[in-house]
XYZ file of C-alpha atoms in Angstrom:
579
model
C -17.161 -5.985 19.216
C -20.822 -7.264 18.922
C -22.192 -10.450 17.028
C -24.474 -7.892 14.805
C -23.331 -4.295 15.851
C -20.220 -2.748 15.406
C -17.969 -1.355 18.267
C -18.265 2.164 17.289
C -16.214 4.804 18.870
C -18.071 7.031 21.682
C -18.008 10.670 21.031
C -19.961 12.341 23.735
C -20.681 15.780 22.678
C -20.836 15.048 18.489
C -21.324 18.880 17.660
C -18.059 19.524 19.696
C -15.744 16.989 18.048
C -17.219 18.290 14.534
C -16.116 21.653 15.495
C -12.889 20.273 15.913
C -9.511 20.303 13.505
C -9.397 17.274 11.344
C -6.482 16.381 13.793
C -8.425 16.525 16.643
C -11.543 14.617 15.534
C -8.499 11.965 15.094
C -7.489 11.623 18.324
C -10.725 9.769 20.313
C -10.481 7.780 16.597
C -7.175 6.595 17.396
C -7.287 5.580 20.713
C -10.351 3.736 20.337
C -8.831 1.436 16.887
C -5.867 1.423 19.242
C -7.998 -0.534 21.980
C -10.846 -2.202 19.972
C -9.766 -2.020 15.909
C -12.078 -0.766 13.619
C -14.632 -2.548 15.716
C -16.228 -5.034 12.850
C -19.274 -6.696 13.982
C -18.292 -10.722 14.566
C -20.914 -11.604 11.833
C -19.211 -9.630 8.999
C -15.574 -11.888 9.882
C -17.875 -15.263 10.175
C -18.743 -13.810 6.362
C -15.289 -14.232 5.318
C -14.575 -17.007 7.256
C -17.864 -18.625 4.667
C -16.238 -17.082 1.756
C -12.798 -18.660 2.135
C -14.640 -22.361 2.919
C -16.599 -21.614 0.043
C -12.756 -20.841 -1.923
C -11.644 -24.387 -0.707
C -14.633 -26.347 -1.519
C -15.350 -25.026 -5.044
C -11.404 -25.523 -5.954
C -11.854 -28.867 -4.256
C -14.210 -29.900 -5.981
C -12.730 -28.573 -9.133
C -10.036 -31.119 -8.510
C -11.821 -34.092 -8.207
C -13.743 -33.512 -11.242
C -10.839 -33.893 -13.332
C -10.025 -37.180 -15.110
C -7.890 -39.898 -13.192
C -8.528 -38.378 -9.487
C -10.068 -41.103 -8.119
C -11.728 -39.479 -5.359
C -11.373 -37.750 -1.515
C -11.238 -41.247 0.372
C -8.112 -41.728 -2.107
C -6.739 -38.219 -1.350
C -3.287 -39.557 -0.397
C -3.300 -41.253 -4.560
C -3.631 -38.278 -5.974
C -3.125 -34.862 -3.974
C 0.781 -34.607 -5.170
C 0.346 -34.991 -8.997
C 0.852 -31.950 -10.952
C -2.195 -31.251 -12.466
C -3.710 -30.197 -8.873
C -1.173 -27.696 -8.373
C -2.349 -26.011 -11.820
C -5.801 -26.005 -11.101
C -5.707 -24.270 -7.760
C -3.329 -21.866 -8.911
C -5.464 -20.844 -12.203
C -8.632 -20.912 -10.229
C -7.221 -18.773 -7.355
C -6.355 -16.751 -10.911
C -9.797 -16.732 -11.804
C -11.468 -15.768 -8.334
C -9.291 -12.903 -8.204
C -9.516 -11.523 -11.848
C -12.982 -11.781 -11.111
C -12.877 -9.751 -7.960
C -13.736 -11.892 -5.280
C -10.425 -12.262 -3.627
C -8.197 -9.289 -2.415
C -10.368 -6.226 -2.038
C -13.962 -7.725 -1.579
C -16.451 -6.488 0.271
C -16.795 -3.960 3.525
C -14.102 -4.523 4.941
C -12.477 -3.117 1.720
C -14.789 -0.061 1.971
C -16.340 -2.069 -0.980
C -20.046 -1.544 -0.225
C -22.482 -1.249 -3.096
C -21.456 -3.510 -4.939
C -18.585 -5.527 -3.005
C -16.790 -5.755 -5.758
C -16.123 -4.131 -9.080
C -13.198 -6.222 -11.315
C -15.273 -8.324 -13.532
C -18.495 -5.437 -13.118
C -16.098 -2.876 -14.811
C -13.709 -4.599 -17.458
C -16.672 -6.263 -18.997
C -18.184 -2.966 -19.652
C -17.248 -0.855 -22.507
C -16.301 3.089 -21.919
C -15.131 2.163 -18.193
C -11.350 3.671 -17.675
C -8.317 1.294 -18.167
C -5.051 2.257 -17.192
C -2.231 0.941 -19.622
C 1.343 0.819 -17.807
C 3.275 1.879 -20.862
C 0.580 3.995 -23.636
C 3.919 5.567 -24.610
C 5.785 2.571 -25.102
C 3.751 0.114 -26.118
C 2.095 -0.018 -29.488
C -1.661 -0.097 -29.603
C -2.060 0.894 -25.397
C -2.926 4.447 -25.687
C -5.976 5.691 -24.198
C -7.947 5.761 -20.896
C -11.317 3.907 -22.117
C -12.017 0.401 -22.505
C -12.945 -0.896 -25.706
C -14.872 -3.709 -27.185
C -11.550 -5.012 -28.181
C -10.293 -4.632 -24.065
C -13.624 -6.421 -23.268
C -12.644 -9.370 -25.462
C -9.594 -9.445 -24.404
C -10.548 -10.318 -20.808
C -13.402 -12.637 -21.529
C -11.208 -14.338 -23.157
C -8.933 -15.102 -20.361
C -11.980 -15.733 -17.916
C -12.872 -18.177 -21.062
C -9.554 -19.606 -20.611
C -9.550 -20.318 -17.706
C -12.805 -21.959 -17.391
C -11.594 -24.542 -20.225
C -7.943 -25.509 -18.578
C -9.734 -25.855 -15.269
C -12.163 -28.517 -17.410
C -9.640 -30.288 -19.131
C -7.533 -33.291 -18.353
C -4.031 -34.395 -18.000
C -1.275 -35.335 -20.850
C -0.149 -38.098 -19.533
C 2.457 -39.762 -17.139
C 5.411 -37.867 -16.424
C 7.762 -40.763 -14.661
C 10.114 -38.192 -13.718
C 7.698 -36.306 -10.988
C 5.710 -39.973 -10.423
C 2.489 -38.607 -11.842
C 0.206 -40.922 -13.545
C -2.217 -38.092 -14.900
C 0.122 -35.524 -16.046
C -0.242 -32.000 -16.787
C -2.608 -29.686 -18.529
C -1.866 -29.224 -22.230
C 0.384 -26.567 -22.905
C -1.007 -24.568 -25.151
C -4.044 -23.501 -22.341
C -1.410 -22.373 -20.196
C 0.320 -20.664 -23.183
C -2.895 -18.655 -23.958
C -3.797 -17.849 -20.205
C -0.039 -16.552 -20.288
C -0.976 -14.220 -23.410
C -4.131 -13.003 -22.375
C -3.074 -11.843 -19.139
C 0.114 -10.332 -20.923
C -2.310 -8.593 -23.313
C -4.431 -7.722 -21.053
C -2.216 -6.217 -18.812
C -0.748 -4.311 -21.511
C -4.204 -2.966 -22.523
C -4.967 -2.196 -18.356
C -2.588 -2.371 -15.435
C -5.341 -3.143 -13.090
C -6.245 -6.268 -14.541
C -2.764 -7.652 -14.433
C -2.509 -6.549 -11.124
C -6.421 -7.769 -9.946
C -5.246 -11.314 -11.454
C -2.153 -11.394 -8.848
C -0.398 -11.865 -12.060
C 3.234 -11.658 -9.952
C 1.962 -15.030 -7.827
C -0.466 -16.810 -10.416
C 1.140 -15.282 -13.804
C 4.532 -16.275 -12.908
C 3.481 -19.523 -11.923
C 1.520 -19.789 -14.813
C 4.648 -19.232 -16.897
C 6.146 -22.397 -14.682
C 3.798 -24.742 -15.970
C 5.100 -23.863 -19.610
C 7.908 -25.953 -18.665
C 8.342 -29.740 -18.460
C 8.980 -32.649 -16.348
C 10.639 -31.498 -13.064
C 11.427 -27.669 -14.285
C 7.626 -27.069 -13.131
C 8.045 -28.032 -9.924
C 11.634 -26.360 -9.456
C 10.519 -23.156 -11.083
C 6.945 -22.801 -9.038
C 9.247 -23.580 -5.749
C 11.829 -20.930 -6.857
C 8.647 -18.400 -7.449
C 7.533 -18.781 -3.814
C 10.965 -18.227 -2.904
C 11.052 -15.192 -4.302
C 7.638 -14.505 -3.005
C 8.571 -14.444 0.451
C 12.280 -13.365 0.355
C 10.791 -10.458 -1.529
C 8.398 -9.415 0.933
C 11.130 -9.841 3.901
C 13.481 -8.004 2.449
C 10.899 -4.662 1.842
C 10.117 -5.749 5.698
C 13.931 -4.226 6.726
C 12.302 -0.586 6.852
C 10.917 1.702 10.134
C 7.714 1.245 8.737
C 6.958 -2.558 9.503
C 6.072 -2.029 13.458
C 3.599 0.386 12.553
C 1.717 -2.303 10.448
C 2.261 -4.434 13.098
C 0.685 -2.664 16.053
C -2.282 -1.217 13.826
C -2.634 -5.106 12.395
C -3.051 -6.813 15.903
C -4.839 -3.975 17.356
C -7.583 -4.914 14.757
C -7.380 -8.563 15.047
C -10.273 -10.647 15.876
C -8.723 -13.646 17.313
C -6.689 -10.762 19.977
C -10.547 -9.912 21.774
C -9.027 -8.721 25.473
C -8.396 -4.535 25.512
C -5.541 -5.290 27.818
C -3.617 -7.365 25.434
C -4.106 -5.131 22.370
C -2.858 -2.390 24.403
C 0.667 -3.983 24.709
C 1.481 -3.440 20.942
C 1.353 0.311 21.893
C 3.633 2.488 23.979
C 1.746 3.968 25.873
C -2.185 4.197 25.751
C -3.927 6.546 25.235
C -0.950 8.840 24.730
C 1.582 7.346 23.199
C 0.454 5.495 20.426
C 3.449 4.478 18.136
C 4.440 0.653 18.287
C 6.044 -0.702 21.665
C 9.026 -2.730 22.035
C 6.248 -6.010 21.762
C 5.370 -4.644 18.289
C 8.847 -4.027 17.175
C 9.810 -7.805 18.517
C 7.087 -9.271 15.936
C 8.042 -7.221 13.281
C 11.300 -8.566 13.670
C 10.530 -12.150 14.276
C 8.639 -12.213 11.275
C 10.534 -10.716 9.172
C 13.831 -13.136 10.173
C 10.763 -16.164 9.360
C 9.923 -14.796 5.809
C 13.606 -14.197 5.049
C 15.224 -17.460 6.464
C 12.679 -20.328 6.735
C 11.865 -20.314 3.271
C 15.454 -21.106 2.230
C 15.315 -24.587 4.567
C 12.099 -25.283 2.972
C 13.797 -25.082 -0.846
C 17.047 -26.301 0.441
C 16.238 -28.897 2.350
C 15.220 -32.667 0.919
C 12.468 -34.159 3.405
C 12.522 -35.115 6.722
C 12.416 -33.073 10.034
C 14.061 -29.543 8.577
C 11.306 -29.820 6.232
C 8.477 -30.501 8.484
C 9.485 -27.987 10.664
C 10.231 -25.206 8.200
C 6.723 -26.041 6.369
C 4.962 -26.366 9.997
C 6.088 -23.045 10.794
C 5.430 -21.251 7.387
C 1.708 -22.432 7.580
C 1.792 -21.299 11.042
C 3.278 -17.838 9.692
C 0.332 -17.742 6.710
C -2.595 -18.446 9.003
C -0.858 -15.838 11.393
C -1.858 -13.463 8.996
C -5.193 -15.414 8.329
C -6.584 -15.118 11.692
C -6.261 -11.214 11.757
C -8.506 -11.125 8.824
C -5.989 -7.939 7.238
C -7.412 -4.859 5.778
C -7.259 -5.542 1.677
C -8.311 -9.070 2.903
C -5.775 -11.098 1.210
C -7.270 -13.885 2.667
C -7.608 -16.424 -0.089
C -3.560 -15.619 -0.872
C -2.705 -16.922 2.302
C -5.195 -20.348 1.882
C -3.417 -20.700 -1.675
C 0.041 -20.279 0.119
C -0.371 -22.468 2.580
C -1.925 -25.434 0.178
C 2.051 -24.212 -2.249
C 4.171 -25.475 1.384
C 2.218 -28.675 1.557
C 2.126 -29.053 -2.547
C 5.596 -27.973 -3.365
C 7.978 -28.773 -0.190
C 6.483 -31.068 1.128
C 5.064 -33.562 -1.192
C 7.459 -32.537 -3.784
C 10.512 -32.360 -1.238
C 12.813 -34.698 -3.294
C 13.097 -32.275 -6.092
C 15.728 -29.579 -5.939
C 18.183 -27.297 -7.897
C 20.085 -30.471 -8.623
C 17.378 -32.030 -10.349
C 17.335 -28.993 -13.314
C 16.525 -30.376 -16.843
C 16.972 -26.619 -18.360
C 18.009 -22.710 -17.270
C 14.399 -21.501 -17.662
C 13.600 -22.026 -14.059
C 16.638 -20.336 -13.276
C 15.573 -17.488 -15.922
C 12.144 -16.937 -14.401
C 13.864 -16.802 -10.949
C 16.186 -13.949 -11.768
C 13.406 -11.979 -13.505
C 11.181 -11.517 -10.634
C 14.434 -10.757 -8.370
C 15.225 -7.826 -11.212
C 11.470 -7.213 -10.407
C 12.090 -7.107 -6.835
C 15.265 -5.171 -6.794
C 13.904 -2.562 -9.033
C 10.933 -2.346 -6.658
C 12.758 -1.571 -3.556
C 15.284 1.268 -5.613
C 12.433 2.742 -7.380
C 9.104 2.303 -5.811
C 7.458 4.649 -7.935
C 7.928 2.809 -11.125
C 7.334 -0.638 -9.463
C 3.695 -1.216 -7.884
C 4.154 -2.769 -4.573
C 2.372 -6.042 -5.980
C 5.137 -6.939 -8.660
C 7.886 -5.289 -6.301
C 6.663 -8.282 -3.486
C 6.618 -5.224 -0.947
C 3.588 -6.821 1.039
C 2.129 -5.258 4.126
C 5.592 -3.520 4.173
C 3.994 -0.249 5.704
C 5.891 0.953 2.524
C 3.987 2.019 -0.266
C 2.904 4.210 -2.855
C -0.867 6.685 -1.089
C -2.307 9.238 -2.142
C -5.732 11.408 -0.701
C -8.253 13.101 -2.611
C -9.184 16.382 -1.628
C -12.064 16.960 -3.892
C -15.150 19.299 -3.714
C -18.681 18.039 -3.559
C -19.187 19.943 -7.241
C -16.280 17.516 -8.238
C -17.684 14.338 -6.655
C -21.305 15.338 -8.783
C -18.934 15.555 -11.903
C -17.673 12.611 -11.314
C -21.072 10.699 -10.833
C -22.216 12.073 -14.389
C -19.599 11.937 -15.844
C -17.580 8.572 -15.155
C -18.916 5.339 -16.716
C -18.337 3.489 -13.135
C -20.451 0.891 -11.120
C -19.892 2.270 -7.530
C -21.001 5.766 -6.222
C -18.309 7.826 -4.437
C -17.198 6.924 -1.628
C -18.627 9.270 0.997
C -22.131 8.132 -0.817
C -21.611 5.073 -0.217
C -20.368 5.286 3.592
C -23.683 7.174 4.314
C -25.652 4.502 3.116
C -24.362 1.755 5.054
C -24.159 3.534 8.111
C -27.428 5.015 7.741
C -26.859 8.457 8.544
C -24.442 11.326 7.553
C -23.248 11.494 11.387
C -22.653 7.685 11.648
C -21.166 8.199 8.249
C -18.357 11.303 9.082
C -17.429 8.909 12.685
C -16.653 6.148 10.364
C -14.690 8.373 7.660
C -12.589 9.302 10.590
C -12.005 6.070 11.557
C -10.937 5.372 8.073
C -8.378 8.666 8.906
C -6.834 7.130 12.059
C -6.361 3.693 10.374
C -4.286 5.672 7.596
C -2.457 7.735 10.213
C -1.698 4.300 12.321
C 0.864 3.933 9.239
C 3.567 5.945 9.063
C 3.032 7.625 5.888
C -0.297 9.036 6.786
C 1.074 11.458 9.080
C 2.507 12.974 6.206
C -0.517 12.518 4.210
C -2.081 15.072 6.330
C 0.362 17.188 7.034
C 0.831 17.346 3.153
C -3.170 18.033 2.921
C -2.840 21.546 4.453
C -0.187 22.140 1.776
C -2.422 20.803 -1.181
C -5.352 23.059 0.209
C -3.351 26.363 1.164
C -5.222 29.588 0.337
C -8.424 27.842 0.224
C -10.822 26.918 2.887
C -10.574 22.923 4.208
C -14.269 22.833 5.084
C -14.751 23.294 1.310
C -13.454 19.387 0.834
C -13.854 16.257 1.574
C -10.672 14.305 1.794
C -10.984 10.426 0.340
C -8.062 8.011 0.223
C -6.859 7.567 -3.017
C -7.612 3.851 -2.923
C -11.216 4.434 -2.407
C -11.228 6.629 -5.532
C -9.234 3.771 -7.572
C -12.392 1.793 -6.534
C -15.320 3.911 -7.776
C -13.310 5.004 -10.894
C -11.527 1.596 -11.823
C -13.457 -0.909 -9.968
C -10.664 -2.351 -8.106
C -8.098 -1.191 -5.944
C -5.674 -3.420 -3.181
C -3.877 0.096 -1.068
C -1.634 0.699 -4.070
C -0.448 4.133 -5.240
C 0.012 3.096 -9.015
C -3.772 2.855 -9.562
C -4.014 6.293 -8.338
C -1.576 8.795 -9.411
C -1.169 11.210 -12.053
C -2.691 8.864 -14.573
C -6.019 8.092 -13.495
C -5.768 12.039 -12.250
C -5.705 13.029 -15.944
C -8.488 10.185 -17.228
C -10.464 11.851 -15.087
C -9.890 15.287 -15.880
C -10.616 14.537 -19.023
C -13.493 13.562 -18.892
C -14.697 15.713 -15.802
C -13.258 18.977 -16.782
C -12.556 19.826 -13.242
C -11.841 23.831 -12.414
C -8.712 24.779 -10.838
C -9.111 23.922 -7.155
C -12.118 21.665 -7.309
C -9.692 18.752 -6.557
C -6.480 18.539 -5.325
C -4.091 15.599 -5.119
C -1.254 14.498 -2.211
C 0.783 11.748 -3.719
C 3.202 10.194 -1.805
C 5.993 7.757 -3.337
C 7.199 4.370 -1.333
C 10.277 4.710 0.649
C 13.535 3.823 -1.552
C 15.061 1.318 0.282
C 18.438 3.070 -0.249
C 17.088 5.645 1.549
C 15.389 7.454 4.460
C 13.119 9.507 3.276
C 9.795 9.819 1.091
C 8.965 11.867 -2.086
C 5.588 13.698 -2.845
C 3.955 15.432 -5.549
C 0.799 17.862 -5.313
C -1.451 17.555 -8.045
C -4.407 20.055 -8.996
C -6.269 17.991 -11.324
C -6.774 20.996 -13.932
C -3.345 22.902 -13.653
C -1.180 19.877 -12.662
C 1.919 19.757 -10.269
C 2.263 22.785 -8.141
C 4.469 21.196 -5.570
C 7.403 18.835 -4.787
C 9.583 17.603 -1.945
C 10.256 14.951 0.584
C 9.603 13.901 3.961
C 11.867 12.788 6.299
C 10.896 8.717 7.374
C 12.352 9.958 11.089
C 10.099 12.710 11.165
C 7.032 9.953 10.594
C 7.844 7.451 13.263
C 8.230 9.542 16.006
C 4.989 11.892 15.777
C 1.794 10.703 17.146
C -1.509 9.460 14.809
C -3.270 12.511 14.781
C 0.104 14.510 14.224
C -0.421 16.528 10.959
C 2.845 19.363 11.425
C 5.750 17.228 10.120
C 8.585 18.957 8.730
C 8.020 19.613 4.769
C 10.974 19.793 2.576
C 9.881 21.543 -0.570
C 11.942 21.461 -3.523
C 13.107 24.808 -4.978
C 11.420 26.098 -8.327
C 12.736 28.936 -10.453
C 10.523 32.244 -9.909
C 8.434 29.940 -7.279
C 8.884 30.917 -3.420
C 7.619 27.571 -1.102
């Protein structure tokens, strides 16, 4: 990869390869990502690299603006009282439910803007997506009110004023002299992420609201519960994401992970997470071995971190957890959950380390013990049911298992779309031509975009399934667009998860687009049920609804090749309906 240019792949004879089958034109796109990644120029990661100093200074200096820290040459005074565990967790809040965290910028496919978040929910007549409009009193509806615009400039409010405020008080019992923030800030952050949520999914979800909500709800406790309850959440945190690890899937995001990874320059040495290049391009026995090793980390470290009470179990479970967290730093991951890992690493040194004294034994109440067993429900229910669990909630991170979905939609569509859809960002394939300048650069780049989601296991039957969602009709006619880059242009933000994209935002659309039968057509695939080994999907024409149903075998996906778009179909039957 270049310092300004980007290590783009080399297609000789361009009018050949766009003659070719979409599964074709993936092929020289795989085996160059599996060699060289999506080739980002070194200037665009030294951007990120900026943008996560800038995260640490501003929070920094958030902290020692606040009453009673006595300064950075004092850091060792202050850096365990409680109050500076709040504040970086509700300003990591705050940069994310603004949009600068997960999902910013290019490498996110986020290019004019780089973000959306705070650029759509303060704008009335954008579309919300409420989680339960059937349940829930007062949800119903796809457009954002005044009343939805309050709501979250409220919490933005919020949060400016508990990150302004001072401490309580001393709390003897955790050897602070400063104390926490008042309660009722925390309360009312709480509620207006809770209302917001209810109001719009994405915002809940844009907030991190399963790492910084439930934390938030910690801090409504007292004395030692705080501590106990945020160490119990990061327990669950990382026991929940091992545990969604224990799939086929994993090795895939493994391979397809280093393969991209800056820090990994040398050809040769990407080429080992691979079977065989340029033929074989499923994970190697080297790919499979780090899947596995990290998994047995997230699963079994953390519990020596809660469980243990100082010394060197603890500083060797913590050094190797914030050896695991800038692991996943240094390969700057697609999504870019880069400020996450920062914020996780600060929690080991924070909670287990300079809190390492306080344990289960130390419980003034059964809330932390409540909050605990919630998110576990959470979790559980997530791994049974991935469909009715997004995968941030369900703590299936970078699993390889999750809700997709791709967009097969007509140009006449996209045009709808533009004029009709209160939105920020143009459509994708707009945008891609822009920043790459021209619509050849544009289509090599689009295919990259294919290989990446064929590199996972599910995106093999993504387009396999395409062929099915497009039958009768002529391909040429579409242009296929990942669901997640829809969720961006029609939501303004998206982090690779199926919820934002499915039947739902389908009909908001429809609704207002008033799409013909045909002009776009849906593949939505569900998350692997942990209980079992294979993969449900739905196709969706977005003016006549579902047409199609069935599974996909997960055996059938690991063993095909990127560019493999014939795996076995397993349609279910319909009355009066041949497959």
């Amino acid at each position: 990869m270049g310092f300004l240019k980007q290590d783009a792949p080399h297609v000789e004879d361009f009018a050949a390869w766009s003659a070719g089958t979409r599964a074709e034109k993936i092929v020289p796109m795989a085996r160059h990502w599996a060699e060289v990644g999506f080739g980002t120029p070194v200037v665009l990661h030294l951007f990120y690299v900026v943008k996560i100093l800038a995260y640490v200074v501003v929070a920094l200096l958030i902290v020692l603006f606040t009453p009673g820290i006595s300064g950075l040459g004092q850091i060792d005074a202050w850096w365990t009282e409680p109050i500076v565990f709040q504040k970086v967790v509700l300003f990591t809040m705050l940069f994310e439910v603004l949009g600068l965290g997960c999902g910013f910028g290019p490498l996110n496919n986020r290019f004019f803007p780089p973000m959306g978040s705070v650029l759509y929910w303060l704008r009335p007549k954008t579309i919300r997506l409420p989680p339960w409009p059937g349940r829930v009193p007062l949800t119903r509806g796809t457009t954002r009110t005044y009343v939805d615009v309050g709501l979250y400039a409220a919490l933005l409010v919020m949060l400016v004023v508990a990150l302004c405020s001072g401490g309580t008080g001393p709390i003897p019992a955790l050897d602070s002299s400063i104390g926490v923030l008042p309660v009722w800030q925390i309360a009312a952050v709480v509620g207006l992420l809770a209302l917001c949520g209810l109001r719009d999914k994405s915002i809940f979800l844009g907030a991190r609201g399963e790492v910084y909500g439930s934390l938030a709800v910690a801090f409504l406790f007292t004395g030692v519960d705080i501590v106990i309850a945020a160490k119990l959440v990061f327990l669950m945190i990382w026991m929940g994401a091992a545990v969604s690890k224990l799939n086929r899937h994993f090795p895939f995001v493994i391979s397809t992970m280093m393969s991209n990874n800056p820090v990994l320059r040398p050809r040769w040495l990407k080429r080992k997470f691979f079977t065989r290049v340029p033929d074989d391009l499923r994970p190697s026995g080297l790919s499979r071995l780090v899947a596995h090793v990290a998994t047995a980390i997230e699963l079994l470290v953390p519990l020596v971190l809660f469980f243990s009470s100082g010394g060197w179990p603890t500083a060797v479970a913590a050094a190797v957890m914030i050896a695991f967290h800038f692991g996943i730093l240094a390969s700057i991951p697609m999504g870019v959950p880069l400020e996450w890992n920062v914020f996780m690493v600060f929690g080991v040194l924070f909670l287990f380390v300079g809190h390492a004294g306080v344990g289960l034994t130390d419980l003034a109440s059964p809330w932390p013990i409540l909050l605990f067993a919630v998110l576990a429900a959470v979790v559980v229910l997530g791994n049974l049911s991935p469909r009715r669990v997004s995968f941030l909630p369900g703590m299936r991170y970078y699993a390889g298992n999750w809700d997709t979905s791709l967009w097969c939609v007509k140009p006449s569509a996209s045009a709808k779309i533009g004029e009709h859809v209160v939105a920020i960002a143009a459509m994708p394939a707009a945008q891609m031509e822009r920043y790459y300048g021209s619509p050849e650069n544009a289509q090599l780049y689009m295919y990259m975009g294919y290989a990446f989601r064929a590199f996972n296991t599910h995106g093999r039957a993504m387009f396999t399934l395409a062929h099915r969602a497009m039958a009768g009709r002529d391909e040429a006619d579409y242009v296929l667009t990942d669901g997640e880059r829809i969720t961006s242009t029609a939501i303004g933000w998206n982090f690779g998860d199926g919820h934002m994209c499915n039947e739902q935002l389908i009909e908001a659309l429809q609704e207002r687009c008033g799409f013909e039968p045909g002009e776009v057509r849906v593949v939505l695939i569900d998350g692997q049920p942990i209980q079992h080994q294979s993969q449900r999907y739905r196709l969706v024409d977005a003016a006549t609804g579902e047409f199609e149903s069935g599974y996909v075998n997960v055996a059938d996906m690991v063993n095909a090749q990127p560019w493999d778009d014939t795996i076995p179909v397993h349609v279910d039957e319909r009355p009066g309906v041949s497959p």
